[in-house]
Coordinates of C-alpha atoms and ligand atoms in Angstrom, one line a residue:
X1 CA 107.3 94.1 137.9
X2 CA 107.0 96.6 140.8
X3 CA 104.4 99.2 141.6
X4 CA 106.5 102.3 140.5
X5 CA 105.4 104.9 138.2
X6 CA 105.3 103.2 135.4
X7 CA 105.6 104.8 131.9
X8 CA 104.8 102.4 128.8
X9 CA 106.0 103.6 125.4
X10 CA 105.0 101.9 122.9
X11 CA 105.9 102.5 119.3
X12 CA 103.6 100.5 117.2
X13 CA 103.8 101.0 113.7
X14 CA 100.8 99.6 112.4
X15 CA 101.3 97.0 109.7
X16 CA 98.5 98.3 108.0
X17 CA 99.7 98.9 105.2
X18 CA 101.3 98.2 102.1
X19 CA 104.0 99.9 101.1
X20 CA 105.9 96.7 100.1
X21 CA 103.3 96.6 97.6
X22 CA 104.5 99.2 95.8
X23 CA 102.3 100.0 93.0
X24 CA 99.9 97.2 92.9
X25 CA 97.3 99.0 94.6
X26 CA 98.0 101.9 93.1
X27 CA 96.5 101.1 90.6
X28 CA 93.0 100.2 92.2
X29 CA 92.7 103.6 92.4
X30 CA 93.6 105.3 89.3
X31 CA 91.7 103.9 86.5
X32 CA 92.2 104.8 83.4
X33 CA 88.9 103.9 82.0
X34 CA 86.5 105.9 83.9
X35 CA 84.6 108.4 81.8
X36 CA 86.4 111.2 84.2
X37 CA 89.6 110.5 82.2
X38 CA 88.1 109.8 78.7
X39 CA 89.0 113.0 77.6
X40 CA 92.4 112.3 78.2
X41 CA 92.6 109.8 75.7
X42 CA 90.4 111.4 73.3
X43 CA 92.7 114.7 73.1
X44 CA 95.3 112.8 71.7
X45 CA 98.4 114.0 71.0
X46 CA 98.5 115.7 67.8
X47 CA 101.5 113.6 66.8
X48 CA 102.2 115.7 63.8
X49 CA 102.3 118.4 65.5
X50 CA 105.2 117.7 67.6
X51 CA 108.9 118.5 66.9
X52 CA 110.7 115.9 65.6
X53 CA 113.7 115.3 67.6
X54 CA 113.7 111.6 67.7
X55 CA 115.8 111.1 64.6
X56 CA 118.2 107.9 65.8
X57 CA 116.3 105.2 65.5
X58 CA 117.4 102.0 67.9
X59 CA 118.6 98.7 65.2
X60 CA 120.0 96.2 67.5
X61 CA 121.9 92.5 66.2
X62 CA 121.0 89.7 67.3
X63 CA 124.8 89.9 69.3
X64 CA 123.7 93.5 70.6
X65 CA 120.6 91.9 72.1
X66 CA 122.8 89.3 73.9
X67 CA 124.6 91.7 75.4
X68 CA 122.1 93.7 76.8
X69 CA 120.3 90.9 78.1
X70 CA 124.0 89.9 80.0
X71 CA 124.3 92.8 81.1
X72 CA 120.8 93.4 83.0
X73 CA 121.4 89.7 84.2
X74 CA 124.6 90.6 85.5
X75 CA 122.8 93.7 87.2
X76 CA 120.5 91.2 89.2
X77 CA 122.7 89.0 90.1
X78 CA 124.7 91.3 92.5
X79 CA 122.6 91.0 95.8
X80 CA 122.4 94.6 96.4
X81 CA 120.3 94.8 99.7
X82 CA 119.3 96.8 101.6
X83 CA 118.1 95.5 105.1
X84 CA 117.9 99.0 107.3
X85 CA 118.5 102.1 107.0
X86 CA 121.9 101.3 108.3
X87 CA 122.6 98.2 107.2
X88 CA 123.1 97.6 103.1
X89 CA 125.6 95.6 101.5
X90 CA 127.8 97.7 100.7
X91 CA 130.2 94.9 98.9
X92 CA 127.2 94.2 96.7
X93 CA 127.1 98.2 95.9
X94 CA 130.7 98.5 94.9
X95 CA 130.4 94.8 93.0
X96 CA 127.6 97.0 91.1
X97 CA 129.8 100.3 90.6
X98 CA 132.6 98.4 89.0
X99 CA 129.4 96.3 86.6
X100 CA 127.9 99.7 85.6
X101 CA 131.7 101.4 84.3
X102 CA 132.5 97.8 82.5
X103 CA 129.5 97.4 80.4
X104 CA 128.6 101.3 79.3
X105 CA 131.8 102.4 79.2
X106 CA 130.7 105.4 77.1
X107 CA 128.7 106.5 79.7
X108 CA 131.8 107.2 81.8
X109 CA 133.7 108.0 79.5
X110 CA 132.1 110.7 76.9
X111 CA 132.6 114.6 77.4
X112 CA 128.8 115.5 77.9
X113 CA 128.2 113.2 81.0
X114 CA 129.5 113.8 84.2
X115 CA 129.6 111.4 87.1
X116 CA 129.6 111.6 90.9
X117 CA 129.4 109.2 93.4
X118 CA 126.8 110.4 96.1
X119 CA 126.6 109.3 99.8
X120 CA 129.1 106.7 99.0
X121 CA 127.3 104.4 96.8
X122 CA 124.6 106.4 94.9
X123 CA 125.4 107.6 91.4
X124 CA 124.5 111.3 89.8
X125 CA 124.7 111.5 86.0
X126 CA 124.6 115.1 84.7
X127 CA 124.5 115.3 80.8
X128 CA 125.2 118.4 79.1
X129 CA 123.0 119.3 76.6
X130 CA 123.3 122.0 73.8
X131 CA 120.7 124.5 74.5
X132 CA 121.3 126.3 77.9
X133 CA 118.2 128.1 78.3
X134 CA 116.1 124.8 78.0
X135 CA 115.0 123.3 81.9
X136 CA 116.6 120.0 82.2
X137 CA 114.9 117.0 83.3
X138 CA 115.7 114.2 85.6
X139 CA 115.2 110.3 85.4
X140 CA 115.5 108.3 88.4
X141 CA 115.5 104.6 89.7
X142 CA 117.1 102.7 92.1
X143 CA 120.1 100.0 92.6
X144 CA 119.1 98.8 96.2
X145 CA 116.8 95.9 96.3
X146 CA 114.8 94.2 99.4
X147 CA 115.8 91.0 100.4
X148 CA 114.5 87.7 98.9
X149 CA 114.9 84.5 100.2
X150 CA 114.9 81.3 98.1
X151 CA 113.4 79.2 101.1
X152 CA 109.5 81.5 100.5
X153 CA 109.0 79.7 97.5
X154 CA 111.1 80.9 94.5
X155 CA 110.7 78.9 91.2
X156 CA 114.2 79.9 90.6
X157 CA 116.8 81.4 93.2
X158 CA 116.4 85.1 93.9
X159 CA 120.0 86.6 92.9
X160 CA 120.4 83.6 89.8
X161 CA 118.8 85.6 86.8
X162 CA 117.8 82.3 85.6
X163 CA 115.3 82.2 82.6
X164 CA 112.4 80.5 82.2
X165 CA 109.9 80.5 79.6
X166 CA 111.3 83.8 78.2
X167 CA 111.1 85.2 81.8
X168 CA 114.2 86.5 83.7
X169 CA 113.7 86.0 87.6
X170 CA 115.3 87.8 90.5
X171 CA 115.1 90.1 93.0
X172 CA 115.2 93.7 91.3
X173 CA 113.7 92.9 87.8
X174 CA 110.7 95.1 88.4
X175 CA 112.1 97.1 91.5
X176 CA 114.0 99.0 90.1
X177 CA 116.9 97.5 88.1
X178 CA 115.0 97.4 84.9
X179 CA 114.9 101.1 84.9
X180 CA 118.4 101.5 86.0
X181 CA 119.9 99.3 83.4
X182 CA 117.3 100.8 80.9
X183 CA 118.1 104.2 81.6
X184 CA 121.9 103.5 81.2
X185 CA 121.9 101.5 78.4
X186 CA 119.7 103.3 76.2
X187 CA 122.2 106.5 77.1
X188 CA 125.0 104.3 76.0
X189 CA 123.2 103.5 73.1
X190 CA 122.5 107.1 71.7
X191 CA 126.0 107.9 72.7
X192 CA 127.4 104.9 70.7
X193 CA 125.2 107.0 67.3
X194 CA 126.6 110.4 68.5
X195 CA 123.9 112.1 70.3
X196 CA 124.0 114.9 72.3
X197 CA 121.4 116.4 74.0
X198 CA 119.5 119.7 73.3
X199 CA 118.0 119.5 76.3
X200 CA 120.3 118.6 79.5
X201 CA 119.3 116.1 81.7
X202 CA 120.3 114.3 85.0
X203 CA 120.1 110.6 86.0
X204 CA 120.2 109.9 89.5
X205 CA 120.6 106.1 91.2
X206 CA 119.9 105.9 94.9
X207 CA 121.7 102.7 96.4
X208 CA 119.3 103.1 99.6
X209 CA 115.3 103.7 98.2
X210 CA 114.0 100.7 100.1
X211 CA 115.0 102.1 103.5
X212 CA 114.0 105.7 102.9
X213 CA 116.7 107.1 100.0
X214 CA 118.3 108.9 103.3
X215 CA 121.8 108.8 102.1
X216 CA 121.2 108.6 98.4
X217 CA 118.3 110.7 97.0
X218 CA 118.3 113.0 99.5
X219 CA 122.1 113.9 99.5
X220 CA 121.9 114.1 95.4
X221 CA 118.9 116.6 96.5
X222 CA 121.4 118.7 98.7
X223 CA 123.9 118.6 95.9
X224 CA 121.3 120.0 93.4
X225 CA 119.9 121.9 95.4
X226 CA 123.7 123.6 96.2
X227 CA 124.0 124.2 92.6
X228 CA 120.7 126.1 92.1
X229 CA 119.1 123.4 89.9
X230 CA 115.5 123.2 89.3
X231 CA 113.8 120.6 87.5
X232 CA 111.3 120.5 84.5
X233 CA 110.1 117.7 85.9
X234 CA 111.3 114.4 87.5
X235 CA 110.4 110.9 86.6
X236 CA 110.7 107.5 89.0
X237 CA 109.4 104.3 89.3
X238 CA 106.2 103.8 90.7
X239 CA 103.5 102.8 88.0
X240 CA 103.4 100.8 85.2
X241 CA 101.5 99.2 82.3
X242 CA 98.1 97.1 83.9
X243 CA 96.8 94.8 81.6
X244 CA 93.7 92.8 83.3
X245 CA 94.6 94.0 86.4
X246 CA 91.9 96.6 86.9
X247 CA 88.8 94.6 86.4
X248 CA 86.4 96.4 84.4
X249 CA 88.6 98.0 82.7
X250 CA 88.9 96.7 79.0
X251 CA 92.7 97.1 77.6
X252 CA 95.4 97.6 78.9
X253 CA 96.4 101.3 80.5
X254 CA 99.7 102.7 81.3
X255 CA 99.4 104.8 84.4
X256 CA 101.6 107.4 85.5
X257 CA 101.6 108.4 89.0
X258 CA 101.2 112.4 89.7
X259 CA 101.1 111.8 93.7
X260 CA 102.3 109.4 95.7
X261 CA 100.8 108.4 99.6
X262 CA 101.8 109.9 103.0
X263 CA 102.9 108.6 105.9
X264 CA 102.2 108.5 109.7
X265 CA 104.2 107.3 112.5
X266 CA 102.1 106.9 115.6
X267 CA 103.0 106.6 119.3
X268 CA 100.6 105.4 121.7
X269 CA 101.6 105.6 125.4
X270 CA 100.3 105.0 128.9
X271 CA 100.8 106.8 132.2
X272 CA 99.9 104.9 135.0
X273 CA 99.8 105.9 138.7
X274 CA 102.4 105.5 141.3
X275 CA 100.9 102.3 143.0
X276 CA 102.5 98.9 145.2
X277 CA 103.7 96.1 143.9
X278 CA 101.2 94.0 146.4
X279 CA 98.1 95.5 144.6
X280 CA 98.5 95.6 140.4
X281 CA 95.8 97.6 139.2
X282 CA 93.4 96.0 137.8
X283 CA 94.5 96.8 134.9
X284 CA 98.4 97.4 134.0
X285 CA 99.3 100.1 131.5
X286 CA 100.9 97.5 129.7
X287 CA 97.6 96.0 129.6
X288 CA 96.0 98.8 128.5
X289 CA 98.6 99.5 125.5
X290 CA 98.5 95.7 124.4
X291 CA 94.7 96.2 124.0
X292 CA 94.6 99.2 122.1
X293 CA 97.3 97.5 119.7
X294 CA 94.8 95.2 119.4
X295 CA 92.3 96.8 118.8
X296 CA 94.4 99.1 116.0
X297 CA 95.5 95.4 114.4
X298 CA 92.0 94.3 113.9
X299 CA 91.0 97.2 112.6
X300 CA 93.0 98.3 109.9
X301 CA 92.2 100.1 106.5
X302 CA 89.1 98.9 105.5
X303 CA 88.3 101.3 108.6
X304 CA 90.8 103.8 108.5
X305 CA 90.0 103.9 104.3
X306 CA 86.7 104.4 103.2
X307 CA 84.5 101.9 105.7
X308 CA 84.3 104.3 109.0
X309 CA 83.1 107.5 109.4
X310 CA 85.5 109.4 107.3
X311 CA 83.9 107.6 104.3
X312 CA 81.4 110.5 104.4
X313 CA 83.7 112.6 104.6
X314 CA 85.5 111.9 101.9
X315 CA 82.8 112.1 99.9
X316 CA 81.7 114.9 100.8
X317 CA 85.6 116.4 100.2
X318 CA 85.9 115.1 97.0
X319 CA 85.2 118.0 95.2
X320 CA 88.1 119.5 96.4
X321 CA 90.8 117.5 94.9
X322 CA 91.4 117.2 91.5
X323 CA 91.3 114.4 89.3
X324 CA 92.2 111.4 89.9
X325 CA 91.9 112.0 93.8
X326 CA 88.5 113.6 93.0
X327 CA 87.1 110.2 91.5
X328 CA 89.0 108.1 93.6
X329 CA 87.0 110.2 96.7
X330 CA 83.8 109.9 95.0
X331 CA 84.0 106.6 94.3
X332 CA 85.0 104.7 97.5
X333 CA 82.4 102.3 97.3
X334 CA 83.9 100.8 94.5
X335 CA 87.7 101.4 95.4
X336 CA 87.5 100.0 99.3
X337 CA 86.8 96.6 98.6
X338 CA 89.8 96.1 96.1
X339 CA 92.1 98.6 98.6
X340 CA 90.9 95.9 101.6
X341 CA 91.5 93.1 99.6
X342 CA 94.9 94.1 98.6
X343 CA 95.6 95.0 102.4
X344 CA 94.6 91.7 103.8
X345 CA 98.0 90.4 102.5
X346 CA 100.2 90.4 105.2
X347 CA 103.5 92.4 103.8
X348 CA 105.1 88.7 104.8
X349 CA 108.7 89.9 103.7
X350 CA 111.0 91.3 105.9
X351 CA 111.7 94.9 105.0
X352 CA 108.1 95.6 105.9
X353 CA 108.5 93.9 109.7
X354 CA 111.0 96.6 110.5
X355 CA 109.6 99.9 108.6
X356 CA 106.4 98.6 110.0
X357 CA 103.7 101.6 110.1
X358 CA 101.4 103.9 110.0
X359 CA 98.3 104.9 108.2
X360 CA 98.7 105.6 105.0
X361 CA 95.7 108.0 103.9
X362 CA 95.4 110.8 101.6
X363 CA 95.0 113.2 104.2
X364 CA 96.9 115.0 106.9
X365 CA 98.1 113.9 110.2
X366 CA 95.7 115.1 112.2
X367 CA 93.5 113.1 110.3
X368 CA 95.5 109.8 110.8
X369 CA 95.6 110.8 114.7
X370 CA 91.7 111.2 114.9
X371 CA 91.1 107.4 113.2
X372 CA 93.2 106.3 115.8
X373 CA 92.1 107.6 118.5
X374 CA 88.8 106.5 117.7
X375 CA 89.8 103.3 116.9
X376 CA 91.6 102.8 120.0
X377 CA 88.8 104.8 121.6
X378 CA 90.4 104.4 125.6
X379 CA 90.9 107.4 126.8
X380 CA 93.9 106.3 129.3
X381 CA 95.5 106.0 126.0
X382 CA 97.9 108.9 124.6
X383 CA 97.7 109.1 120.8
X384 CA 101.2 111.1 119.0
X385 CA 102.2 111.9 115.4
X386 CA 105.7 111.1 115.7
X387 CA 106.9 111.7 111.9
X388 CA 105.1 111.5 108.8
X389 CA 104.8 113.6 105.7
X390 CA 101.9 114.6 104.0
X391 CA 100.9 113.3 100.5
X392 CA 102.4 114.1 97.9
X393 CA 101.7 117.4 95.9
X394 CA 99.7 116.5 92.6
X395 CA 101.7 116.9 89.4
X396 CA 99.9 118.2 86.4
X397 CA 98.9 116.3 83.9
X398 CA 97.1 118.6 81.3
X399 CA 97.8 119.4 77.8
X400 CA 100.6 121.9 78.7
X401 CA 102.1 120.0 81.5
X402 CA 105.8 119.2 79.3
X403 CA 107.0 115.8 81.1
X404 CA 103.3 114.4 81.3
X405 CA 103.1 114.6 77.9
X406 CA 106.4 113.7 76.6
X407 CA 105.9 110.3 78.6
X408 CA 102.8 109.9 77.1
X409 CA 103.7 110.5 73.7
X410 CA 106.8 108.3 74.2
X411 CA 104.2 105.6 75.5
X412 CA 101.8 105.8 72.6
X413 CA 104.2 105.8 70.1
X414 CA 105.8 102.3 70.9
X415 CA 101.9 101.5 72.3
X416 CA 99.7 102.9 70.1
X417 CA 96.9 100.6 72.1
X418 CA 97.2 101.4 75.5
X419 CA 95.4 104.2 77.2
X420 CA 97.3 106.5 79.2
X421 CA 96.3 108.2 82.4
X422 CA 97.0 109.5 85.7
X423 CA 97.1 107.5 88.8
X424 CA 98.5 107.8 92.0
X425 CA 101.1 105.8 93.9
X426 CA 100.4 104.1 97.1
X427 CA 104.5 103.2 97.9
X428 CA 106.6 105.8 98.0
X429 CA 109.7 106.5 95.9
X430 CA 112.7 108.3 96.2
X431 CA 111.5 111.1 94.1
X432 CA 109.6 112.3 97.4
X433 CA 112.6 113.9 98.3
X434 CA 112.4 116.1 95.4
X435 CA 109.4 117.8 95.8
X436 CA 111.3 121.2 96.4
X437 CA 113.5 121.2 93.1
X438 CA 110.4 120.9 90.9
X439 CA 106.5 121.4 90.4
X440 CA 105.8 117.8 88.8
X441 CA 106.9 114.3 89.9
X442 CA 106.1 111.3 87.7
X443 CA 106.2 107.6 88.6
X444 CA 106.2 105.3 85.9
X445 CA 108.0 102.6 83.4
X446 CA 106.8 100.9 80.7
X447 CA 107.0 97.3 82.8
X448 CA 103.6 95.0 81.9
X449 CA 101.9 93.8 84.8
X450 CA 99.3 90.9 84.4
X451 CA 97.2 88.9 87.0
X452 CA 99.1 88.1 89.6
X453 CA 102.2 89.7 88.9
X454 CA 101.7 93.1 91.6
X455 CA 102.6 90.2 94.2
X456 CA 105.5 89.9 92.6
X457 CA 106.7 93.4 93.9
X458 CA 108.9 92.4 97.3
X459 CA 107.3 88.8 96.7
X460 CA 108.5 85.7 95.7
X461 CA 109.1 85.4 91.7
X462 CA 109.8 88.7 90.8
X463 CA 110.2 88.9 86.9
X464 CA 110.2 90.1 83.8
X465 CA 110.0 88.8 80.3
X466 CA 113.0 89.4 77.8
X467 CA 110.7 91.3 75.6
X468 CA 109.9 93.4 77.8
X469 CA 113.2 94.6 79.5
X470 CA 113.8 95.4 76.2
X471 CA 110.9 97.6 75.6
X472 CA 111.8 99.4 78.6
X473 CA 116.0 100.2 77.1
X474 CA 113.6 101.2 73.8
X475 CA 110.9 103.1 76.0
X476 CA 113.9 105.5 78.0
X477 CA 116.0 105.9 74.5
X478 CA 112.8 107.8 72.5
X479 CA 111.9 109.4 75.9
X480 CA 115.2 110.9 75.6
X481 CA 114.9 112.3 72.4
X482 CA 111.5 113.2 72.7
X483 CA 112.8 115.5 75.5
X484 CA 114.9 117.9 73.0
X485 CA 111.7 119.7 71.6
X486 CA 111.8 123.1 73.1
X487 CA 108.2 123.1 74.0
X488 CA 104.8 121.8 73.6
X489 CA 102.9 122.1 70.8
X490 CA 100.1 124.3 71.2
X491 CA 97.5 123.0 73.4
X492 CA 94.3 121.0 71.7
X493 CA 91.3 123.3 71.9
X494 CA 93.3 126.3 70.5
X495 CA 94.0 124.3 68.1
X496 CA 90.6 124.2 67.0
X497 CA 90.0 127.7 67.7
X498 CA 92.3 128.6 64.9
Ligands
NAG1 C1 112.2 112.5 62.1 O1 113.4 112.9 61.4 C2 114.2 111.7 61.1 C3 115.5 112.2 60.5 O2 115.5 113.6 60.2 C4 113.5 110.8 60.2 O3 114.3 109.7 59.9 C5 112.2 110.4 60.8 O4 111.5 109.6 59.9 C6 111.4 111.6 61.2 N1 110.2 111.2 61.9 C7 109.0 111.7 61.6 C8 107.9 111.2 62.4 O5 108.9 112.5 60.8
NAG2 C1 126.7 91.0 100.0 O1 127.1 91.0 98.7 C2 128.1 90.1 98.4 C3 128.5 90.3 96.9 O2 129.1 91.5 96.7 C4 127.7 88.7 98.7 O3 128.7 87.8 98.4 C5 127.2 88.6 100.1 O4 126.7 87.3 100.3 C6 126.2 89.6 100.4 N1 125.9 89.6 101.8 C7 124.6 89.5 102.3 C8 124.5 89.5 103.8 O5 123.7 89.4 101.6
ZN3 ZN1 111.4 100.4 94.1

C-alpha cells in the first residue's frame, strides 16, 4: 500500500436484517389478539348482509384433485431461480410458460382473459368483467424462487416435490407458487362452470420478486400505468395464517399485511490525508472503516429497533401512527425481544449474502442515518443514504375499506375460527411497486404456519401440506366471487343506528 491519498469506499450493507425471512417476523408484530384489535373481530361481518355473488360452488373428483396436485408439483419442480438481479434462469422461466398454457388451457384460451408476456418472462392477466363502471382489482404472486440447495439439510431434494406425510416439499411451496398455481387454477376452474366476472380484475406474475421485481412488477406497473388503470386494491403474498406462532395468543389468526418495511442502503467512507508510504498512520482509513463495520455488525437491531435511544422515541411517537404501528410502537418491550430473537438467525442462504443491507425500521432515512452514525460513533467516518424507500403507506382496514373486507369475509367463511387482523410485513413484495396505482395494498394467503415453519421461508424444508394447497385454489376461487358485489354493505354502527 502506498502513502497516497487514499479514498476507502466501502459499501456495507448491513446483514442486519431479515428480509429472507419474509413474514415470519411479521408477525411478531401484528397480533391479532391484543385488545387494540378486538373490535375487529367483534364487528363481524354481517354475513347476511352481503351480496351474494358467490353462486358456483367448487365439487372436485377424486381425479380432479389428482390433477391439481400434479399440476402444482409440476410448478415446483421447474427450478425457477433467481440468483441476482441479472442473473435468473431464464430456461427454468420458459420451462414454466409452456407448464402454465398446458395445464389451464382455458386460461389462455377464453375471450374474457387476456394475456401478455411482461419483461420477457413475467405474465399479466387482464379479465374482462361485465360491469365497466366497477374498479377492478389485482391479485399478485410470484414464479421466481431463491435458490435451495440439497447439501443445507433437505429431508427431500429442493426442486423433487416429493411427499411426505401429506407434505409436498420444495423450493416455492410457500414463496410464492402456491398462490400462483392457486390463483390460476381456481380461474380455470370458474371458467371451466362459465363464470364471468362482474367485476374485472388483473393477475399479475413477476418472474423476478426475489431480486427486486425490477423487470417484472415494475414493467407490468409502467404498462398499467400507460393504460390509465387504477386499482381498487391490490393483494400479494406476504402474511399468512399463524397458528401457535405468536405466543400468547390463543387460536389461530390470519393476518393481512397493510404496510410492508423500508429500506436503507448505507455507505460509510473514509478520507484519509495525503501521507508517505514510510510512515502509515497510525491508523489506516481502512482501519478505520473495518472498525466501524464492526462495530455496526455487533450491533444490530436489537439497537437500531427498540433497545437504544430511539426506544423512547418511539414511544413517545406512537400515538401518531395508527393501528397496528400505534401498538406495535407502544409496546416495544414486548415486541424487541421476539424481533432480536428472530434477527439473531443469520439469513445463512445465499440471496441474502448479495442483497445484503440496511436497516430496516419503520421510519425514514434520516432516521436509519442517525442510528448509524451513532452506532459507528467515529467521526472520521462519513455516513450516506445511498437508496432506500420509505415504509410503506398503511392500507385501510376499516369497515368500508372494500378489499380488506372482501379478504376477510372470504377468510371467515372457509375459517369461521380464525381471527382476522391487520399486521404489517417485514419482507417486502412486489406489490411495493404499486403503491402509485392504488390507495390499499394487501399481503396475505391463506398458507398455515405452525412452530417452526417461518424458517421454512428461504430455509431448508420449505412445505406445504396437500390439504392446504388446496385450501389456498378454494380460498382465491370464493375471493373471486366475492369480488363481484358492487359495494359494501353498509358499515356496522349505522347499522345499529337504524
Ligand atoms: C347464493 O346463491 C346461490 C345460487 O343463487 C345459492 O346456491 C347459494 O346458496 C347462495 N348463498 C347464500 C349464502 O345465500
Ligand atoms: C435452470 O433451469 C433448467 C431447467 O429449465 C435446469 O435444467 C438448470 O439446471 C437450471 N440452471 C441452474 C443454474 O439452476
Ligand atoms: Zn416471495
Amino acid at each position: 500500500m502506498t502513502g497516497q491519498n487514499a479514498e476507502w469506499k466501502l459499501f456495507k450493507f448491513l446483514k442486519v436484517l431479515l428480509f429472507s425471512v419474509i413474514f415470519l417476523i411479521t408477525v411478531l408484530f401484528l397480533v391479532a389478539t391484543v385488545k387494540t384489535f378486538t373490535f375487529d373481530a367483534d364487528a363481524g361481518l354481517l354475513l347476511g348482509k352481503w351480496e351474494n355473488t358467490t353462486a358456483i360452488s367448487l365439487h372436485l373428483s377424486p381425479q380432479q384433485r389428482k390433477n391439481q396436485l400434479a399440476h402444482f408439483k409440476a410448478a415446483i419442480q421447474i427450478p425457477t431461480v433467481s440468483f441476482t438481479e441479472t442473473n435468473v434462469n431464464t430456461s427454468a422461466l420458459r420451462e414454466f410458460d409452456a407448464l402454465l398454457r398446458k395445464v389451464f388451457p382455458k386460461v389462455f384460451s377464453s375471450s374474457v382473459v387476456q394475456h401478455e408476456m411482461v419483461g420477457s418472462y413475467s405474465h399479466l392477466l387482464t379479465v374482462s368483467g361485465s360491469e365497466a363502471d366497477l374498479e377492478p382489482y389485482m391479485l399478485l404472486a410470484h414464479i421466481d424462487v431463491v435458490p435451495a440447495d440439497e447439501a443445507d439439510g433437505w429431508d427431500a431434494p429442493p426442486f423433487s416435490a416429493q411427499e411426505i406425510n401429506g407434505f409436498i416439499y420444495g423450493r416455492g411451496t410457500i414463496d410464492n407458487k402456491q398462490s400462483v398455481m392457486g390463483i390460476l387454477q381456481a380461474l380455470e376452474y370458474l371458467l371451466e362452470r362459465g363464470y364471468t366476472p362482474r367485476r374485472s380484475f388483473y393477475i399479475g406474475l413477476g418472474h423476478d420478486e426475489e431480486v427486486n421485481g425490477l423487470h417484472g412488477a415494475v414493467n407490468i406497473v409502467k404498462l398499467l400505468k400507460s393504460r390509465g388503470v387504477k386499482l381498487q386494491y391490490v393483494l400479494d403474498e406476504g402474511l399468512a395464517v399463524l397458528d401457535g406462532v405468536i405466543s400468547g395468543l390463543d387460536g389461530p389468526a390470519a393476518l393481512i399485511g397493510i404496510s410492508e418495511k423500508g429500506q436503507a442502503t448505507v455507505k460509510l467512507s473514509v478520507s484519509s490525508a495525503p501521507g508517505h508510504s514510510s510512515m502509515p498512520p497510525r491508523e489506516s482509513s481502512i482501519g478505520i472503516l473495518a472498525s466501524a463495520v464492526k462495530r455496526l455488525e455487533e450491533n444490530p437491531m436489537p439497537r437500531l429497533f427498540g433497545y437504544g435511544p430511539e426506544r423512547g422515541m418511539f414511544e413517545h411517537l406512537a400515538h401518531k401512527f395508527g393501528l397496528p404501528l400505534k401498538f406495535i410502537m407502544s409496546n416495544l418491550w414486548l415486541f424487541s425481544p421476539l424481533l432480536s430473537r428472530v434477527l439473531e438467525r443469520k439469513p445463512d442462504t445465499n440471496a441474502f449474502v448479495r442483497t445484503t443491507t440496511a436497516v430496516t425500521m419503520f421510519n425514514s432515512g434520516v432516521k436509519v442515518l442517525e442510528l448509524v452514525e451513532s452506532t459507528v460513533s467515529d467521526e472520521r467516518v462519513k455516513v450516506e443514504l445511498v437508496n432506500g424507500f420509505d415504509p410503506l403507506p398503511i392500507s385501510s382496514y376499516d369497515e368500508q375499506a372494500f378489499g380488506f373486507q372482501i379478504i376477510k369475509k372470504t377468510v371467515q367463511s372457509m375459517f369461521p375460527q380464525l381471527t382476522v387482523a391487520p399486521g404489517v410485513c417485514v419482507g417486502n413484495t412486489d406489490s411495493r411497486h404499486y403503491k402509485d396505482i392504488t390507495q390499499d395494498i394487501y399481503r396475505f394467503a391463506p398458507s398455515w404456519f405452525k412452530p417452526g415453519d417461518p424458517q421454512r421461508f428461504h430455509g431448508v424444508n420449505e412445505r406445504i401440506s396437500i390439504q392446504n394447497y388446496e385450501e389456498i385454489v378454494q380460498f382465491y376461487f370464493q375471493l373471486i366471487q366475492n369480488n363481484d358485489i358492487r359495494k359494501l354493505p353498509p358499515p356496522h354502527s349505522s347499522q345499529h343506528e337504524l
